[in-house]
Each structure stands twice: as C-alpha cells, then as structure tokens.
Amino acid sequence: MTVLTWSEDRVEQLKKLWEAGLSASQIAAELGNVTRNAVIGKVHRLGLSGRAKSPSVAPRQRKARPAQHMMRVSRPASRGNTALAHAFEVDLEPDPIAFDNVVPISQRLSLLELSEATCHWPVGDPSSPDFFFCGGKALAGLPYCAHHSRVAYQPATDRRRQPPKPTR
C-alpha cells in the first residue's frame, strides 16, 4: 500500500480539475496513484464545494397537457389489508376452548405435533420448557382458531383507536 502526500502542485492540479467539472474518478485517473475516495476527501477538506454546472443539467420544460375531464366512480372506502376481510364478515362464535388465552393441557401441542387443522398460536416464551402452541381447531384457510384469528387479524382502524399497552 502506497502512502501519498498531497503536494502543493497536486493540490493545485486537483483544484483546477475540480473547477473544470471533472468527476472525482476522472480526477483520480488524471492525477494517478490516488483513489476516487482520496480525491473526494481532499475536496471536502479544502472546502471546494461549488462547481460550475453545465447547461445540459438544467431540467427540461414539460409540455402543458390539456385538461382531461374524467368521470370518477365512487368506491366503498376500505383501509388496510382486505385479504382477510371475509374472516371478519362471518359472525364467529366465541371459541370456548381458547378463551382469554387459557388452553387446556390436553389441547396443547409442540411444534412437531402441529398440522394444518390445528391452531398455530404460540403461547409463552419459546426458550422456556412451558412453551406450547394452542392446538385448537383452525379456521379453514387460516393458521389460527377463531379466538386467535380475532386477535391476529384486527382491522387497522381498531388497532389505531386502542391506546398503546404499557410496557413492563
């Protein structure tokens, strides 16, 4: 690795090339034995921020378009992810098995026991030996039972209205 000091001649040449509008890569190639990043660093240390801008950089004028009258069709307002909206339109009965996060011991499953027909809702800390999955009957096309689906797939407007829960 070669260490290069900036001599007065090289600094003057750098200033001239910078004012001429050359890029840092072009200046590095012109000076030789110096990197683009070294040129950028030296330019900033010297405070050479102003450069002459070429006229080709000016933005082009856009052609004025005639006003087009479009007929707007009103649509029902829906916000958030509507992919799972049908799950909320169905009047779901409360799930007696998994109410208030109380899951019977006989229903609890490990990761290896899960299937498409069982609820995949995790309960507890995964690093503890008490960790398990709900294991209740999953709704068709969803990974969770009715209770956990209501918890997982809340409409965006409901989530915004609830005050944040205090952290412990």
PDB file of C-alpha atoms in Angstrom:
ATOM      1  CA  MET A   1       0.000   0.000   0.000  1.00  0.00           C
ATOM      2  CA  THR A   2       1.447   3.320  -1.056  1.00  0.00           C
ATOM      3  CA  VAL A   3       1.004   6.349   1.159  1.00  0.00           C
ATOM      4  CA  LEU A   4       0.612   9.533  -0.851  1.00  0.00           C
ATOM      5  CA  THR A   5       1.021  13.027   0.479  1.00  0.00           C
ATOM      6  CA  TRP A   6      -0.714  15.873  -1.250  1.00  0.00           C
ATOM      7  CA  SER A   7       1.981  18.180  -2.583  1.00  0.00           C
ATOM      8  CA  GLU A   8       1.162  21.795  -3.427  1.00  0.00           C
ATOM      9  CA  ASP A   9       1.397  21.017  -7.154  1.00  0.00           C
ATOM     10  CA  ARG A  10      -1.032  18.111  -6.891  1.00  0.00           C
ATOM     11  CA  VAL A  11      -3.445  20.192  -4.792  1.00  0.00           C
ATOM     12  CA  GLU A  12      -3.381  22.989  -7.406  1.00  0.00           C
ATOM     13  CA  GLN A  13      -3.960  20.472 -10.182  1.00  0.00           C
ATOM     14  CA  LEU A  14      -6.843  18.973  -8.167  1.00  0.00           C
ATOM     15  CA  LYS A  15      -8.427  22.432  -7.737  1.00  0.00           C
ATOM     16  CA  LYS A  16      -8.177  23.175 -11.475  1.00  0.00           C
ATOM     17  CA  LEU A  17      -9.657  19.827 -12.478  1.00  0.00           C
ATOM     18  CA  TRP A  18     -12.448  20.177  -9.915  1.00  0.00           C
ATOM     19  CA  GLU A  19     -13.338  23.670 -11.155  1.00  0.00           C
ATOM     20  CA  ALA A  20     -13.297  22.320 -14.729  1.00  0.00           C
ATOM     21  CA  GLY A  21     -16.146  19.994 -13.695  1.00  0.00           C
ATOM     22  CA  LEU A  22     -14.355  16.646 -13.829  1.00  0.00           C
ATOM     23  CA  SER A  23     -15.701  13.863 -11.631  1.00  0.00           C
ATOM     24  CA  ALA A  24     -13.714  12.502  -8.700  1.00  0.00           C
ATOM     25  CA  SER A  25     -12.985   9.325 -10.691  1.00  0.00           C
ATOM     26  CA  GLN A  26     -11.689  11.336 -13.647  1.00  0.00           C
ATOM     27  CA  ILE A  27      -9.507  13.478 -11.383  1.00  0.00           C
ATOM     28  CA  ALA A  28      -8.095  10.366  -9.700  1.00  0.00           C
ATOM     29  CA  ALA A  29      -7.190   8.930 -13.098  1.00  0.00           C
ATOM     30  CA  GLU A  30      -5.639  12.237 -14.213  1.00  0.00           C
ATOM     31  CA  LEU A  31      -3.542  12.630 -11.046  1.00  0.00           C
ATOM     32  CA  GLY A  32      -2.555   8.970 -10.924  1.00  0.00           C
ATOM     33  CA  ASN A  33      -1.700   6.890  -7.868  1.00  0.00           C
ATOM     34  CA  VAL A  34      -4.735   8.205  -5.966  1.00  0.00           C
ATOM     35  CA  THR A  35      -8.226   6.817  -5.421  1.00  0.00           C
ATOM     36  CA  ARG A  36     -11.566   8.431  -6.092  1.00  0.00           C
ATOM     37  CA  ASN A  37     -12.292   8.460  -2.346  1.00  0.00           C
ATOM     38  CA  ALA A  38      -8.991  10.217  -1.637  1.00  0.00           C
ATOM     39  CA  VAL A  39      -9.954  12.908  -4.145  1.00  0.00           C
ATOM     40  CA  ILE A  40     -13.402  13.318  -2.554  1.00  0.00           C
ATOM     41  CA  GLY A  41     -11.853  13.562   0.913  1.00  0.00           C
ATOM     42  CA  LYS A  42      -9.332  16.182  -0.184  1.00  0.00           C
ATOM     43  CA  VAL A  43     -12.023  18.208  -1.958  1.00  0.00           C
ATOM     44  CA  HIS A  44     -14.097  18.316   1.226  1.00  0.00           C
ATOM     45  CA  ARG A  45     -11.118  19.189   3.408  1.00  0.00           C
ATOM     46  CA  LEU A  46     -10.238  22.036   1.044  1.00  0.00           C
ATOM     47  CA  GLY A  47     -13.851  23.200   1.048  1.00  0.00           C
ATOM     48  CA  LEU A  48     -14.231  23.027  -2.735  1.00  0.00           C
ATOM     49  CA  SER A  49     -17.966  22.548  -2.759  1.00  0.00           C
ATOM     50  CA  GLY A  50     -19.014  24.964  -5.514  1.00  0.00           C
ATOM     51  CA  ARG A  51     -18.759  23.709  -9.080  1.00  0.00           C
ATOM     52  CA  ALA A  52     -19.753  25.128 -12.420  1.00  0.00           C
ATOM     53  CA  LYS A  53     -22.877  23.381 -13.673  1.00  0.00           C
ATOM     54  CA  SER A  54     -23.187  22.545 -17.308  1.00  0.00           C
ATOM     55  CA  PRO A  55     -26.291  23.798 -19.146  1.00  0.00           C
ATOM     56  CA  SER A  56     -27.271  20.212 -20.016  1.00  0.00           C
ATOM     57  CA  VAL A  57     -28.037  19.562 -16.342  1.00  0.00           C
ATOM     58  CA  ALA A  58     -30.939  22.055 -16.304  1.00  0.00           C
ATOM     59  CA  PRO A  59     -34.326  20.306 -16.072  1.00  0.00           C
ATOM     60  CA  ARG A  60     -36.337  20.106 -19.266  1.00  0.00           C
ATOM     61  CA  GLN A  61     -39.568  22.015 -19.588  1.00  0.00           C
ATOM     62  CA  ARG A  62     -42.600  19.769 -19.761  1.00  0.00           C
ATOM     63  CA  LYS A  63     -45.274  20.222 -22.354  1.00  0.00           C
ATOM     64  CA  ALA A  64     -48.544  21.505 -20.982  1.00  0.00           C
ATOM     65  CA  ARG A  65     -51.270  18.893 -21.285  1.00  0.00           C
ATOM     66  CA  PRO A  66     -54.840  19.851 -21.994  1.00  0.00           C
ATOM     67  CA  ALA A  67     -57.185  19.324 -19.066  1.00  0.00           C
ATOM     68  CA  GLN A  68     -58.920  15.978 -19.275  1.00  0.00           C
ATOM     69  CA  HIS A  69     -62.289  15.509 -17.711  1.00  0.00           C
ATOM     70  CA  MET A  70     -62.517  12.132 -16.091  1.00  0.00           C
ATOM     71  CA  MET A  71     -65.594  10.621 -14.571  1.00  0.00           C
ATOM     72  CA  ARG A  72     -64.834   9.427 -11.055  1.00  0.00           C
ATOM     73  CA  VAL A  73     -66.554   6.313  -9.804  1.00  0.00           C
ATOM     74  CA  SER A  74     -67.017   6.241  -6.063  1.00  0.00           C
ATOM     75  CA  ARG A  75     -65.936   3.063  -4.333  1.00  0.00           C
ATOM     76  CA  PRO A  76     -66.619   1.921  -0.812  1.00  0.00           C
ATOM     77  CA  ALA A  77     -63.865   3.116   1.483  1.00  0.00           C
ATOM     78  CA  SER A  78     -61.773   0.265   2.808  1.00  0.00           C
ATOM     79  CA  ARG A  79     -58.459   0.626   4.526  1.00  0.00           C
ATOM     80  CA  GLY A  80     -55.734  -1.775   5.463  1.00  0.00           C
ATOM     81  CA  ASN A  81     -55.277  -5.342   4.346  1.00  0.00           C
ATOM     82  CA  THR A  82     -58.555  -6.579   2.910  1.00  0.00           C
ATOM     83  CA  ALA A  83     -57.280 -10.051   2.028  1.00  0.00           C
ATOM     84  CA  LEU A  84     -58.634 -11.474   5.274  1.00  0.00           C
ATOM     85  CA  ALA A  85     -61.742  -9.289   5.448  1.00  0.00           C
ATOM     86  CA  HIS A  86     -64.044 -12.236   4.771  1.00  0.00           C
ATOM     87  CA  ALA A  87     -62.921 -13.821   8.044  1.00  0.00           C
ATOM     88  CA  PHE A  88     -64.465 -10.888   9.946  1.00  0.00           C
ATOM     89  CA  GLU A  89     -67.676 -10.661   7.981  1.00  0.00           C
ATOM     90  CA  VAL A  90     -68.657 -14.143   9.124  1.00  0.00           C
ATOM     91  CA  ASP A  91     -70.251 -13.970  12.552  1.00  0.00           C
ATOM     92  CA  LEU A  92     -67.829 -16.122  14.528  1.00  0.00           C
ATOM     93  CA  GLU A  93     -68.994 -17.736  17.719  1.00  0.00           C
ATOM     94  CA  PRO A  94     -66.678 -17.363  20.678  1.00  0.00           C
ATOM     95  CA  ASP A  95     -64.241 -20.221  20.904  1.00  0.00           C
ATOM     96  CA  PRO A  96     -64.939 -21.959  24.212  1.00  0.00           C
ATOM     97  CA  ILE A  97     -61.637 -23.830  24.145  1.00  0.00           C
ATOM     98  CA  ALA A  98     -59.224 -20.897  23.861  1.00  0.00           C
ATOM     99  CA  PHE A  99     -60.845 -18.111  25.851  1.00  0.00           C
ATOM    100  CA  ASP A 100     -58.626 -15.445  27.436  1.00  0.00           C
ATOM    101  CA  ASN A 101     -55.526 -17.421  26.489  1.00  0.00           C
ATOM    102  CA  VAL A 102     -56.443 -20.380  28.727  1.00  0.00           C
ATOM    103  CA  VAL A 103     -55.694 -23.512  26.747  1.00  0.00           C
ATOM    104  CA  PRO A 104     -56.460 -26.940  28.253  1.00  0.00           C
ATOM    105  CA  ILE A 105     -53.431 -29.156  28.763  1.00  0.00           C
ATOM    106  CA  SER A 106     -54.921 -31.886  26.558  1.00  0.00           C
ATOM    107  CA  GLN A 107     -55.129 -29.422  23.620  1.00  0.00           C
ATOM    108  CA  ARG A 108     -51.576 -28.023  23.870  1.00  0.00           C
ATOM    109  CA  LEU A 109     -49.200 -29.075  21.071  1.00  0.00           C
ATOM    110  CA  SER A 110     -45.487 -28.942  20.388  1.00  0.00           C
ATOM    111  CA  LEU A 111     -44.038 -27.717  17.098  1.00  0.00           C
ATOM    112  CA  LEU A 112     -43.753 -31.268  15.774  1.00  0.00           C
ATOM    113  CA  GLU A 113     -47.410 -32.048  16.539  1.00  0.00           C
ATOM    114  CA  LEU A 114     -48.890 -29.100  14.560  1.00  0.00           C
ATOM    115  CA  SER A 115     -50.917 -29.731  11.394  1.00  0.00           C
ATOM    116  CA  GLU A 116     -52.986 -27.618   9.006  1.00  0.00           C
ATOM    117  CA  ALA A 117     -56.096 -28.381  11.051  1.00  0.00           C
ATOM    118  CA  THR A 118     -54.625 -27.124  14.354  1.00  0.00           C
ATOM    119  CA  CYS A 119     -54.119 -23.596  15.692  1.00  0.00           C
ATOM    120  CA  HIS A 120     -50.509 -22.407  15.366  1.00  0.00           C
ATOM    121  CA  TRP A 121     -50.786 -19.652  18.022  1.00  0.00           C
ATOM    122  CA  PRO A 122     -47.638 -19.692  20.217  1.00  0.00           C
ATOM    123  CA  VAL A 123     -48.128 -19.392  23.976  1.00  0.00           C
ATOM    124  CA  GLY A 124     -45.309 -18.436  26.325  1.00  0.00           C
ATOM    125  CA  ASP A 125     -41.600 -17.943  25.871  1.00  0.00           C
ATOM    126  CA  PRO A 126     -40.064 -20.237  23.211  1.00  0.00           C
ATOM    127  CA  SER A 127     -36.942 -20.667  25.327  1.00  0.00           C
ATOM    128  CA  SER A 128     -38.857 -21.993  28.338  1.00  0.00           C
ATOM    129  CA  PRO A 129     -39.904 -25.649  28.799  1.00  0.00           C
ATOM    130  CA  ASP A 130     -43.533 -24.498  29.319  1.00  0.00           C
ATOM    131  CA  PHE A 131     -43.811 -23.195  25.725  1.00  0.00           C
ATOM    132  CA  PHE A 132     -46.596 -24.674  23.552  1.00  0.00           C
ATOM    133  CA  PHE A 133     -48.985 -23.933  20.682  1.00  0.00           C
ATOM    134  CA  CYS A 134     -52.769 -23.532  21.133  1.00  0.00           C
ATOM    135  CA  GLY A 135     -53.668 -26.648  19.128  1.00  0.00           C
ATOM    136  CA  GLY A 136     -57.369 -25.748  18.807  1.00  0.00           C
ATOM    137  CA  LYS A 137     -59.367 -26.338  15.612  1.00  0.00           C
ATOM    138  CA  ALA A 138     -58.054 -23.893  12.965  1.00  0.00           C
ATOM    139  CA  LEU A 139     -60.432 -21.973  10.715  1.00  0.00           C
ATOM    140  CA  ALA A 140     -60.445 -23.015   7.051  1.00  0.00           C
ATOM    141  CA  GLY A 141     -57.578 -21.310   5.221  1.00  0.00           C
ATOM    142  CA  LEU A 142     -56.137 -19.695   8.354  1.00  0.00           C
ATOM    143  CA  PRO A 143     -53.424 -20.891  10.737  1.00  0.00           C
ATOM    144  CA  TYR A 144     -55.355 -19.944  13.892  1.00  0.00           C
ATOM    145  CA  CYS A 145     -58.552 -20.882  15.740  1.00  0.00           C
ATOM    146  CA  ALA A 146     -61.464 -18.407  15.860  1.00  0.00           C
ATOM    147  CA  HIS A 147     -60.254 -16.707  19.064  1.00  0.00           C
ATOM    148  CA  HIS A 148     -56.653 -16.251  17.920  1.00  0.00           C
ATOM    149  CA  SER A 149     -57.770 -15.168  14.430  1.00  0.00           C
ATOM    150  CA  ARG A 150     -59.654 -12.278  16.013  1.00  0.00           C
ATOM    151  CA  VAL A 151     -56.505 -11.332  17.938  1.00  0.00           C
ATOM    152  CA  ALA A 152     -54.137 -11.707  14.980  1.00  0.00           C
ATOM    153  CA  TYR A 153     -56.233 -10.136  12.226  1.00  0.00           C
ATOM    154  CA  GLN A 154     -57.597  -6.930  13.739  1.00  0.00           C
ATOM    155  CA  PRO A 155     -58.870  -4.272  11.333  1.00  0.00           C
ATOM    156  CA  ALA A 156     -56.395  -1.373  11.030  1.00  0.00           C
ATOM    157  CA  THR A 157     -58.928   1.175  12.324  1.00  0.00           C
ATOM    158  CA  ASP A 158     -59.415  -0.779  15.568  1.00  0.00           C
ATOM    159  CA  ARG A 159     -55.659  -1.020  16.162  1.00  0.00           C
ATOM    160  CA  ARG A 160     -55.280   2.750  15.761  1.00  0.00           C
ATOM    161  CA  ARG A 161     -58.016   3.561  18.266  1.00  0.00           C
ATOM    162  CA  GLN A 162     -56.623   1.445  21.100  1.00  0.00           C
ATOM    163  CA  PRO A 163     -54.142   3.217  23.371  1.00  0.00           C
ATOM    164  CA  PRO A 164     -50.707   1.582  23.492  1.00  0.00           C
ATOM    165  CA  LYS A 165     -50.267  -1.018  26.201  1.00  0.00           C
ATOM    166  CA  PRO A 166     -47.803  -0.046  28.954  1.00  0.00           C
ATOM    167  CA  THR A 167     -44.509  -1.935  28.881  1.00  0.00           C
ATOM    168  CA  ARG A 168     -43.286  -3.646  31.994  1.00  0.00           C
TER     169      ARG A 168
END
